[in-house]
CSV table of C-alpha atoms in Angstrom, one decimal:
chain,number,residue,atom,x,y,z
A,8,MET,CA,-8.5,14.1,9.2
A,9,GLU,CA,-11.0,16.4,7.4
A,10,ASN,CA,-10.5,15.0,3.9
A,11,MET,CA,-11.4,11.5,5.0
A,12,SER,CA,-15.0,12.5,5.2
A,13,ARG,CA,-14.8,13.3,1.5
A,14,VAL,CA,-12.5,10.5,0.2
A,15,SER,CA,-12.4,7.2,2.0
A,16,VAL,CA,-11.4,5.1,-1.0
A,17,PHE,CA,-9.4,5.7,-4.2
A,18,GLU,CA,-10.2,4.1,-7.5
A,19,LEU,CA,-7.2,2.8,-9.5
A,20,SER,CA,-7.2,2.9,-13.3
A,21,GLY,CA,-5.1,1.0,-15.8
A,22,LEU,CA,-6.7,-2.5,-15.3
A,23,ASN,CA,-9.4,-2.1,-17.9
A,24,PHE,CA,-8.6,-5.4,-19.6
A,25,THR,CA,-10.7,-8.2,-20.8
A,26,SER,CA,-11.2,-11.1,-18.4
A,27,GLU,CA,-9.0,-13.4,-20.4
A,28,TYR,CA,-6.2,-10.9,-20.5
A,29,ARG,CA,-6.5,-10.3,-16.8
A,30,TYR,CA,-6.3,-14.0,-16.0
A,31,LEU,CA,-3.2,-14.3,-18.3
A,32,LEU,CA,-1.6,-11.4,-16.5
A,33,PHE,CA,-2.5,-12.9,-13.1
A,34,SER,CA,-0.8,-16.2,-14.1
A,35,LEU,CA,2.4,-14.3,-15.2
A,36,THR,CA,2.4,-12.2,-12.0
A,37,LEU,CA,1.9,-15.3,-9.9
A,38,LEU,CA,5.0,-16.8,-11.5
A,39,CYS,CA,7.0,-13.6,-11.3
A,40,TYR,CA,6.4,-12.7,-7.6
A,41,PRO,CA,7.5,-16.1,-6.3
A,42,CYS,CA,10.5,-15.9,-8.6
A,43,ILE,CA,11.5,-12.5,-7.1
A,44,LEU,CA,11.1,-14.0,-3.6
A,45,MET,CA,13.1,-17.1,-4.5
A,46,VAL,CA,16.2,-15.4,-6.1
A,47,ASN,CA,16.5,-12.7,-3.5
A,48,ILE,CA,16.1,-15.0,-0.5
A,49,ALA,CA,18.6,-17.4,-2.2
A,50,VAL,CA,21.3,-14.7,-2.4
A,51,LEU,CA,20.5,-13.5,1.2
A,52,TYR,CA,20.8,-17.1,2.4
A,53,ALA,CA,24.0,-17.7,0.5
A,54,ILE,CA,25.6,-14.6,2.1
A,55,VAL,CA,24.3,-15.1,5.6
A,56,MET,CA,25.4,-18.8,5.8
A,57,ASN,CA,29.0,-18.1,4.7
A,58,LYS,CA,31.0,-16.0,7.1
A,59,HIS,CA,33.7,-15.5,4.4
A,60,LEU,CA,31.1,-13.3,2.6
A,61,TYR,CA,30.8,-10.9,5.6
A,62,GLU,CA,32.4,-8.1,3.6
A,63,PRO,CA,31.0,-4.6,2.8
A,64,MET,CA,30.2,-5.4,-0.8
A,65,TYR,CA,28.2,-8.5,0.1
A,66,ILE,CA,26.5,-6.8,3.0
A,67,PHE,CA,25.3,-4.0,0.7
A,68,LEU,CA,24.1,-6.6,-1.7
A,69,CYS,CA,22.1,-8.2,1.1
A,70,ASN,CA,20.6,-4.7,1.6
A,71,LEU,CA,19.6,-4.5,-2.0
A,72,CYS,CA,17.9,-7.9,-1.8
A,73,MET,CA,16.1,-7.1,1.5
A,74,ASN,CA,14.9,-3.8,-0.1
A,75,ALA,CA,13.6,-5.8,-3.1
A,76,LEU,CA,11.5,-8.0,-0.8
A,77,TYR,CA,10.2,-4.9,1.1
A,78,GLY,CA,9.3,-2.9,-2.0
A,79,THR,CA,7.6,-5.7,-3.9
A,80,LEU,CA,5.5,-6.6,-0.8
A,81,GLY,CA,3.9,-3.2,-1.2
A,82,PHE,CA,2.8,-3.9,-4.8
A,83,TYR,CA,2.3,-7.6,-5.8
A,84,PRO,CA,-0.3,-8.8,-3.2
A,85,LYS,CA,-2.6,-5.9,-4.0
A,86,PHE,CA,-2.0,-6.2,-7.7
A,87,LEU,CA,-2.8,-9.9,-7.7
A,88,TYR,CA,-6.0,-9.2,-5.8
A,89,ASP,CA,-7.0,-6.4,-8.3
A,90,LEU,CA,-6.5,-8.7,-11.3
A,91,LEU,CA,-9.2,-11.0,-9.9
A,92,SER,CA,-11.5,-8.2,-8.8
A,93,ASP,CA,-14.1,-6.3,-10.9
A,94,ARG,CA,-13.7,-3.2,-8.9
A,95,HIS,CA,-10.1,-1.8,-8.4
A,96,VAL,CA,-10.2,0.3,-5.2
A,97,ILE,CA,-7.9,1.0,-2.3
A,98,SER,CA,-8.7,2.6,1.1
A,99,TYR,CA,-7.4,6.1,1.9
A,100,LEU,CA,-4.9,4.7,4.5
A,101,GLY,CA,-4.0,1.8,2.3
A,102,CYS,CA,-3.1,4.2,-0.5
A,103,LEU,CA,-0.8,6.3,1.6
A,104,VAL,CA,0.9,3.1,3.0
A,105,GLN,CA,1.4,1.7,-0.5
A,106,ALA,CA,2.8,4.9,-1.8
A,107,PHE,CA,5.2,5.1,1.2
A,108,VAL,CA,6.4,1.5,0.8
A,109,ILE,CA,6.9,1.5,-3.0
A,110,TYR,CA,8.7,4.8,-3.2
A,111,SER,CA,10.7,4.5,0.0
A,112,SER,CA,11.9,1.2,-1.5
A,113,ALA,CA,12.8,2.9,-4.8
A,114,LEU,CA,14.7,5.7,-3.0
A,115,CYS,CA,16.4,3.1,-0.8
A,116,GLU,CA,17.7,1.3,-3.9
A,117,PHE,CA,19.3,4.6,-5.0
A,118,SER,CA,20.8,5.1,-1.6
A,119,THR,CA,22.2,1.6,-1.6
A,120,LEU,CA,23.6,1.9,-5.1
A,121,THR,CA,25.3,5.1,-3.9
A,122,VAL,CA,26.9,3.4,-0.9
A,123,MET,CA,28.0,0.5,-3.2
A,124,ALA,CA,29.6,3.1,-5.5
A,125,VAL,CA,31.6,4.5,-2.6
A,126,ASP,CA,32.6,0.9,-1.6
A,127,ARG,CA,33.8,0.1,-5.1
A,128,TYR,CA,35.7,3.4,-5.4
A,129,LEU,CA,37.6,2.7,-2.2
A,130,ALA,CA,38.3,-0.9,-3.1
A,131,ILE,CA,39.7,-0.2,-6.6
A,132,CYS,CA,41.1,3.4,-6.3
A,133,ARG,CA,42.4,3.1,-2.8
A,134,PRO,CA,43.0,-0.6,-2.1
A,135,LEU,CA,45.7,0.0,0.5
A,136,GLN,CA,43.4,2.2,2.6
A,137,TYR,CA,40.2,0.2,2.0
A,138,HIS,CA,40.1,-1.8,5.2
A,139,ARG,CA,41.2,1.2,7.3
A,140,LEU,CA,38.4,3.3,5.8
A,141,MET,CA,35.6,0.7,5.4
A,142,THR,CA,35.3,-0.3,9.0
A,143,ASN,CA,32.4,-2.1,10.6
A,144,ARG,CA,31.2,1.3,12.0
A,145,VAL,CA,31.3,2.9,8.6
A,146,VAL,CA,29.4,-0.1,7.0
A,147,THR,CA,26.7,0.2,9.7
A,148,MET,CA,26.4,4.0,9.2
A,149,CYS,CA,26.1,3.4,5.4
A,150,MET,CA,23.3,0.8,6.0
A,151,ILE,CA,21.5,3.2,8.3
A,152,PHE,CA,21.8,6.0,5.7
A,153,SER,CA,20.5,3.8,2.9
A,154,TRP,CA,17.2,3.2,4.9
A,155,PHE,CA,16.8,6.2,7.1
A,156,SER,CA,17.0,9.0,4.4
A,157,PRO,CA,14.4,7.4,2.1
A,158,PHE,CA,12.1,6.7,5.0
A,159,ILE,CA,12.3,10.3,6.2
A,160,CYS,CA,11.8,11.7,2.7
A,161,MET,CA,8.7,9.6,2.0
A,162,LEU,CA,7.3,10.1,5.5
A,163,VAL,CA,7.4,13.8,5.1
A,164,LEU,CA,5.8,13.6,1.6
A,165,VAL,CA,3.1,11.3,2.7
A,166,LEU,CA,2.3,13.3,5.8
A,167,LEU,CA,2.0,16.5,3.7
A,168,SER,CA,-0.3,14.6,1.4
A,169,SER,CA,-2.5,13.4,4.3
A,170,LYS,CA,-3.2,17.0,5.2
A,171,LEU,CA,-4.7,17.9,1.8
A,172,THR,CA,-8.4,18.3,1.2
A,173,LEU,CA,-9.2,16.2,-1.9
A,174,CYS,CA,-11.8,16.8,-4.6
A,175,GLY,CA,-11.4,13.5,-6.5
A,176,SER,CA,-10.7,9.9,-5.9
A,177,LEU,CA,-9.4,8.6,-9.3
A,178,ILE,CA,-5.7,7.6,-9.5
A,179,ASN,CA,-4.5,7.1,-13.1
A,180,LYS,CA,-2.2,4.3,-12.2
A,181,LEU,CA,-2.0,0.6,-11.3
A,182,TYR,CA,-1.0,1.5,-7.7
A,183,CYS,CA,-1.0,4.5,-5.4
A,184,GLU,CA,1.8,7.0,-5.5
A,185,ASN,CA,2.2,10.3,-3.7
A,186,TRP,CA,2.0,12.8,-6.6
A,187,SER,CA,-1.2,11.3,-7.9
A,188,VAL,CA,-2.8,12.0,-4.6
A,189,VAL,CA,-1.4,15.5,-4.5
A,190,LYS,CA,-3.0,16.2,-7.9
A,191,LEU,CA,-6.4,15.5,-6.5
A,192,SER,CA,-6.1,18.4,-4.0
A,193,CYS,CA,-8.8,21.1,-4.1
A,194,TYR,CA,-6.3,23.8,-3.2
A,195,PRO,CA,-2.7,24.8,-4.3
A,196,THR,CA,0.0,22.5,-3.1
A,197,ILE,CA,3.1,24.7,-3.0
A,198,LEU,CA,4.6,23.0,0.1
A,199,ASN,CA,4.2,19.5,-1.5
A,200,ASN,CA,5.7,20.8,-4.7
A,201,VAL,CA,8.7,22.4,-3.0
A,202,PHE,CA,9.5,19.3,-0.8
A,203,GLY,CA,8.9,17.0,-3.8
A,204,TYR,CA,11.5,18.9,-5.8
A,205,ILE,CA,13.9,18.9,-2.9
A,206,VAL,CA,13.7,15.1,-2.8
A,207,ILE,CA,14.2,14.9,-6.6
A,208,ILE,CA,17.3,17.1,-6.4
A,209,VAL,CA,18.7,15.2,-3.5
A,210,TYR,CA,18.5,11.9,-5.4
A,211,PHE,CA,19.7,13.5,-8.6
A,212,ILE,CA,22.8,14.5,-6.6
A,213,HIS,CA,23.1,10.8,-5.6
A,214,SER,CA,23.2,10.0,-9.4
A,215,LEU,CA,25.9,12.6,-10.0
A,216,PHE,CA,27.9,11.3,-7.2
A,217,ILE,CA,27.7,7.7,-8.6
A,218,MET,CA,28.7,8.9,-12.0
A,219,CYS,CA,31.7,10.8,-10.7
A,220,SER,CA,32.8,7.7,-8.7
A,221,TYR,CA,32.6,5.6,-11.8
A,222,THR,CA,34.4,8.1,-13.9
A,223,LYS,CA,37.4,7.8,-11.5
A,224,LEU,CA,36.9,4.0,-11.4
A,225,ILE,CA,37.1,3.6,-15.2
A,226,GLY,CA,40.2,5.9,-15.2
A,227,THR,CA,41.8,3.6,-12.7
A,228,SER,CA,40.7,0.3,-14.2
A,229,ILE,CA,42.1,0.9,-17.7
A,230,ARG,CA,45.7,1.0,-16.2
A,231,SER,CA,46.0,-2.7,-15.8
A,232,LYS,CA,44.4,-6.0,-16.8
A,233,GLU,CA,43.8,-7.0,-13.2
A,234,GLU,CA,42.0,-3.8,-12.4
A,235,ARG,CA,39.9,-4.2,-15.6
A,236,ASN,CA,38.8,-7.7,-14.5
A,237,LYS,CA,38.0,-6.5,-11.0
A,238,PHE,CA,35.9,-3.6,-12.5
A,239,MET,CA,34.0,-5.9,-14.9
A,240,GLN,CA,33.3,-8.4,-12.2
A,241,THR,CA,32.1,-6.2,-9.3
A,242,CYS,CA,31.2,-2.8,-11.0
A,243,LEU,CA,29.5,-3.8,-14.2
A,244,PRO,CA,26.5,-5.4,-12.4
A,245,HIS,CA,26.2,-2.2,-10.3
A,246,LEU,CA,26.2,0.0,-13.4
A,247,LEU,CA,23.4,-2.2,-15.0
A,248,SER,CA,21.3,-2.0,-11.9
A,249,LEU,CA,21.8,1.8,-11.7
A,250,LEU,CA,20.9,2.3,-15.3
A,251,ASN,CA,17.8,0.3,-15.1
A,252,VAL,CA,16.4,1.9,-11.9
A,253,THR,CA,17.4,5.4,-13.1
A,254,VAL,CA,15.6,5.2,-16.4
A,255,ALA,CA,12.5,3.6,-14.9
A,256,LEU,CA,12.2,6.2,-12.1
A,257,LEU,CA,13.0,9.1,-14.4
A,258,PHE,CA,10.1,8.1,-16.7
A,259,ASP,CA,7.8,7.5,-13.7
A,260,VAL,CA,8.5,10.9,-12.1
A,261,MET,CA,8.4,12.9,-15.4
A,262,PHE,CA,5.2,11.3,-16.7
A,263,THR,CA,3.4,11.5,-13.3
A,264,ARG,CA,4.2,15.2,-13.0
A,265,TYR,CA,4.1,16.4,-16.6
A,266,GLY,CA,2.6,13.7,-18.8
A,267,SER,CA,-0.9,13.4,-20.1
A,268,ALA,CA,-3.1,10.4,-20.6
A,269,GLY,CA,-2.9,10.6,-24.4
A,270,THR,CA,0.9,10.8,-24.6
A,271,PHE,CA,1.4,7.0,-24.5
A,272,SER,CA,-0.8,4.0,-24.8
A,273,GLN,CA,-2.3,2.5,-21.6
A,274,ASP,CA,-0.3,-0.7,-21.9
A,275,LEU,CA,3.0,1.2,-22.3
A,276,ARG,CA,2.2,3.4,-19.3
A,277,ASN,CA,1.4,0.3,-17.2
A,278,PHE,CA,4.7,-1.4,-18.2
A,279,LEU,CA,6.8,1.6,-17.5
A,280,ALA,CA,5.0,2.2,-14.2
A,281,ILE,CA,5.8,-1.3,-12.8
A,282,GLU,CA,9.2,-1.8,-14.6
A,283,PHE,CA,11.2,-0.9,-11.5
A,284,LEU,CA,9.1,-3.3,-9.5
A,285,VAL,CA,9.7,-6.2,-11.9
A,286,ILE,CA,13.1,-6.0,-13.5
A,287,PRO,CA,15.5,-4.9,-10.7
A,288,PRO,CA,14.1,-7.3,-8.1
A,289,ILE,CA,14.8,-10.2,-10.5
A,290,LEU,CA,17.8,-8.8,-12.3
A,291,ASN,CA,19.9,-7.7,-9.4
A,292,PRO,CA,20.3,-11.0,-7.6
A,293,LEU,CA,20.6,-12.9,-10.9
A,294,ILE,CA,23.4,-10.5,-12.1
A,295,TYR,CA,25.3,-10.5,-8.8
A,296,GLY,CA,24.7,-14.2,-8.2
A,297,LEU,CA,26.1,-15.2,-11.6
A,298,LYS,CA,28.8,-12.6,-11.9
A,299,LEU,CA,30.3,-12.7,-8.4
A,300,LYS,CA,32.4,-15.9,-8.0
A,301,LYS,CA,32.0,-16.3,-4.3
A,302,ILE,CA,28.2,-16.1,-4.3
A,303,ARG,CA,28.0,-18.3,-7.4
A,304,ALA,CA,30.1,-20.9,-5.7
A,305,GLN,CA,28.1,-20.7,-2.5
A,306,LEU,CA,24.8,-21.1,-4.3
A,307,VAL,CA,26.2,-24.1,-6.2
A,308,GLN,CA,27.3,-25.6,-3.0
A,309,ILE,CA,23.9,-25.1,-1.3
A,310,CYS,CA,22.1,-26.6,-4.3
A,311,HIS,CA,24.5,-29.6,-4.4
A,312,ARG,CA,24.0,-30.2,-0.6
A,313,TYR,CA,20.2,-30.2,-1.0
A,314,VAL,CA,20.4,-32.5,-4.0
A,315,ILE,CA,22.5,-35.0,-2.1
A,316,ARG,CA,20.1,-34.8,0.9
A,317,ALA,CA,17.1,-35.3,-1.3
A,318,THR,CA,18.7,-38.3,-3.0
A,319,ASP,CA,19.6,-39.8,0.4
A,320,GLU,CA,16.0,-39.4,1.6
A,321,MET,CA,14.6,-41.1,-1.5
A,322,HIS,CA,16.8,-44.1,-0.9
């Protein structure tokens, strides 16, 4: 590609800390990333090992955990390396791959939450028709949708960006993202703009669809105590997850496209840029693991089994 002769590496900004602060941040990140791996793998293991949990809600939760593992893999290893490095750079190809992984994961979370909203709507508002409507085929199609649509969206965006001739190499972020690359273009980027807005509109419609589903869910749930309990147990975690990822991504998109460097402090920009890569991957499995009785019971059973096994081996 022509622009590779001009830009072979990008320089990442945002890590202009003192050595002591970087080492502290490295230590915290080194604790955070294994924690993300552990809690998500634990929920995945609990569901996979119990055939009684092979239900749509738990399968979609598995999807959420797998997506967390996928998305954080695109950020944490490189971030840990950068914290120990004096020069924060990433190759041209590595930048495009990182942008694809991180943001396809973010969009996949939205798609999965949309599918979960449909599942909860059918379970609470149409309980008699639920098993007839939510068949194995429908669940499979929902899973394919939650991965395929984000992958296609990000693939097109990244391919469009790869065709641009760039006149700079500085990305004002801790990691690569597509619009930061587009802003480095030497020429107008109308096509990139148009398709970018199409993606934003599509996922804004996802949000509206989820809100409409929950409006109906709340209306149905207030009719009886049993329905209220069901809503609080299975839908409240979903709402918390949705609120968290929506606020984080909304700030990320708005600031990247329209913000200026002097609007917020560097530390605040850094936190808000990585918030959706830190909070949801930890919070989602913890909320669902603690709130859903079946998963909580399965995790307790697994821990109890390992404690007994370890005790027997010691003796």
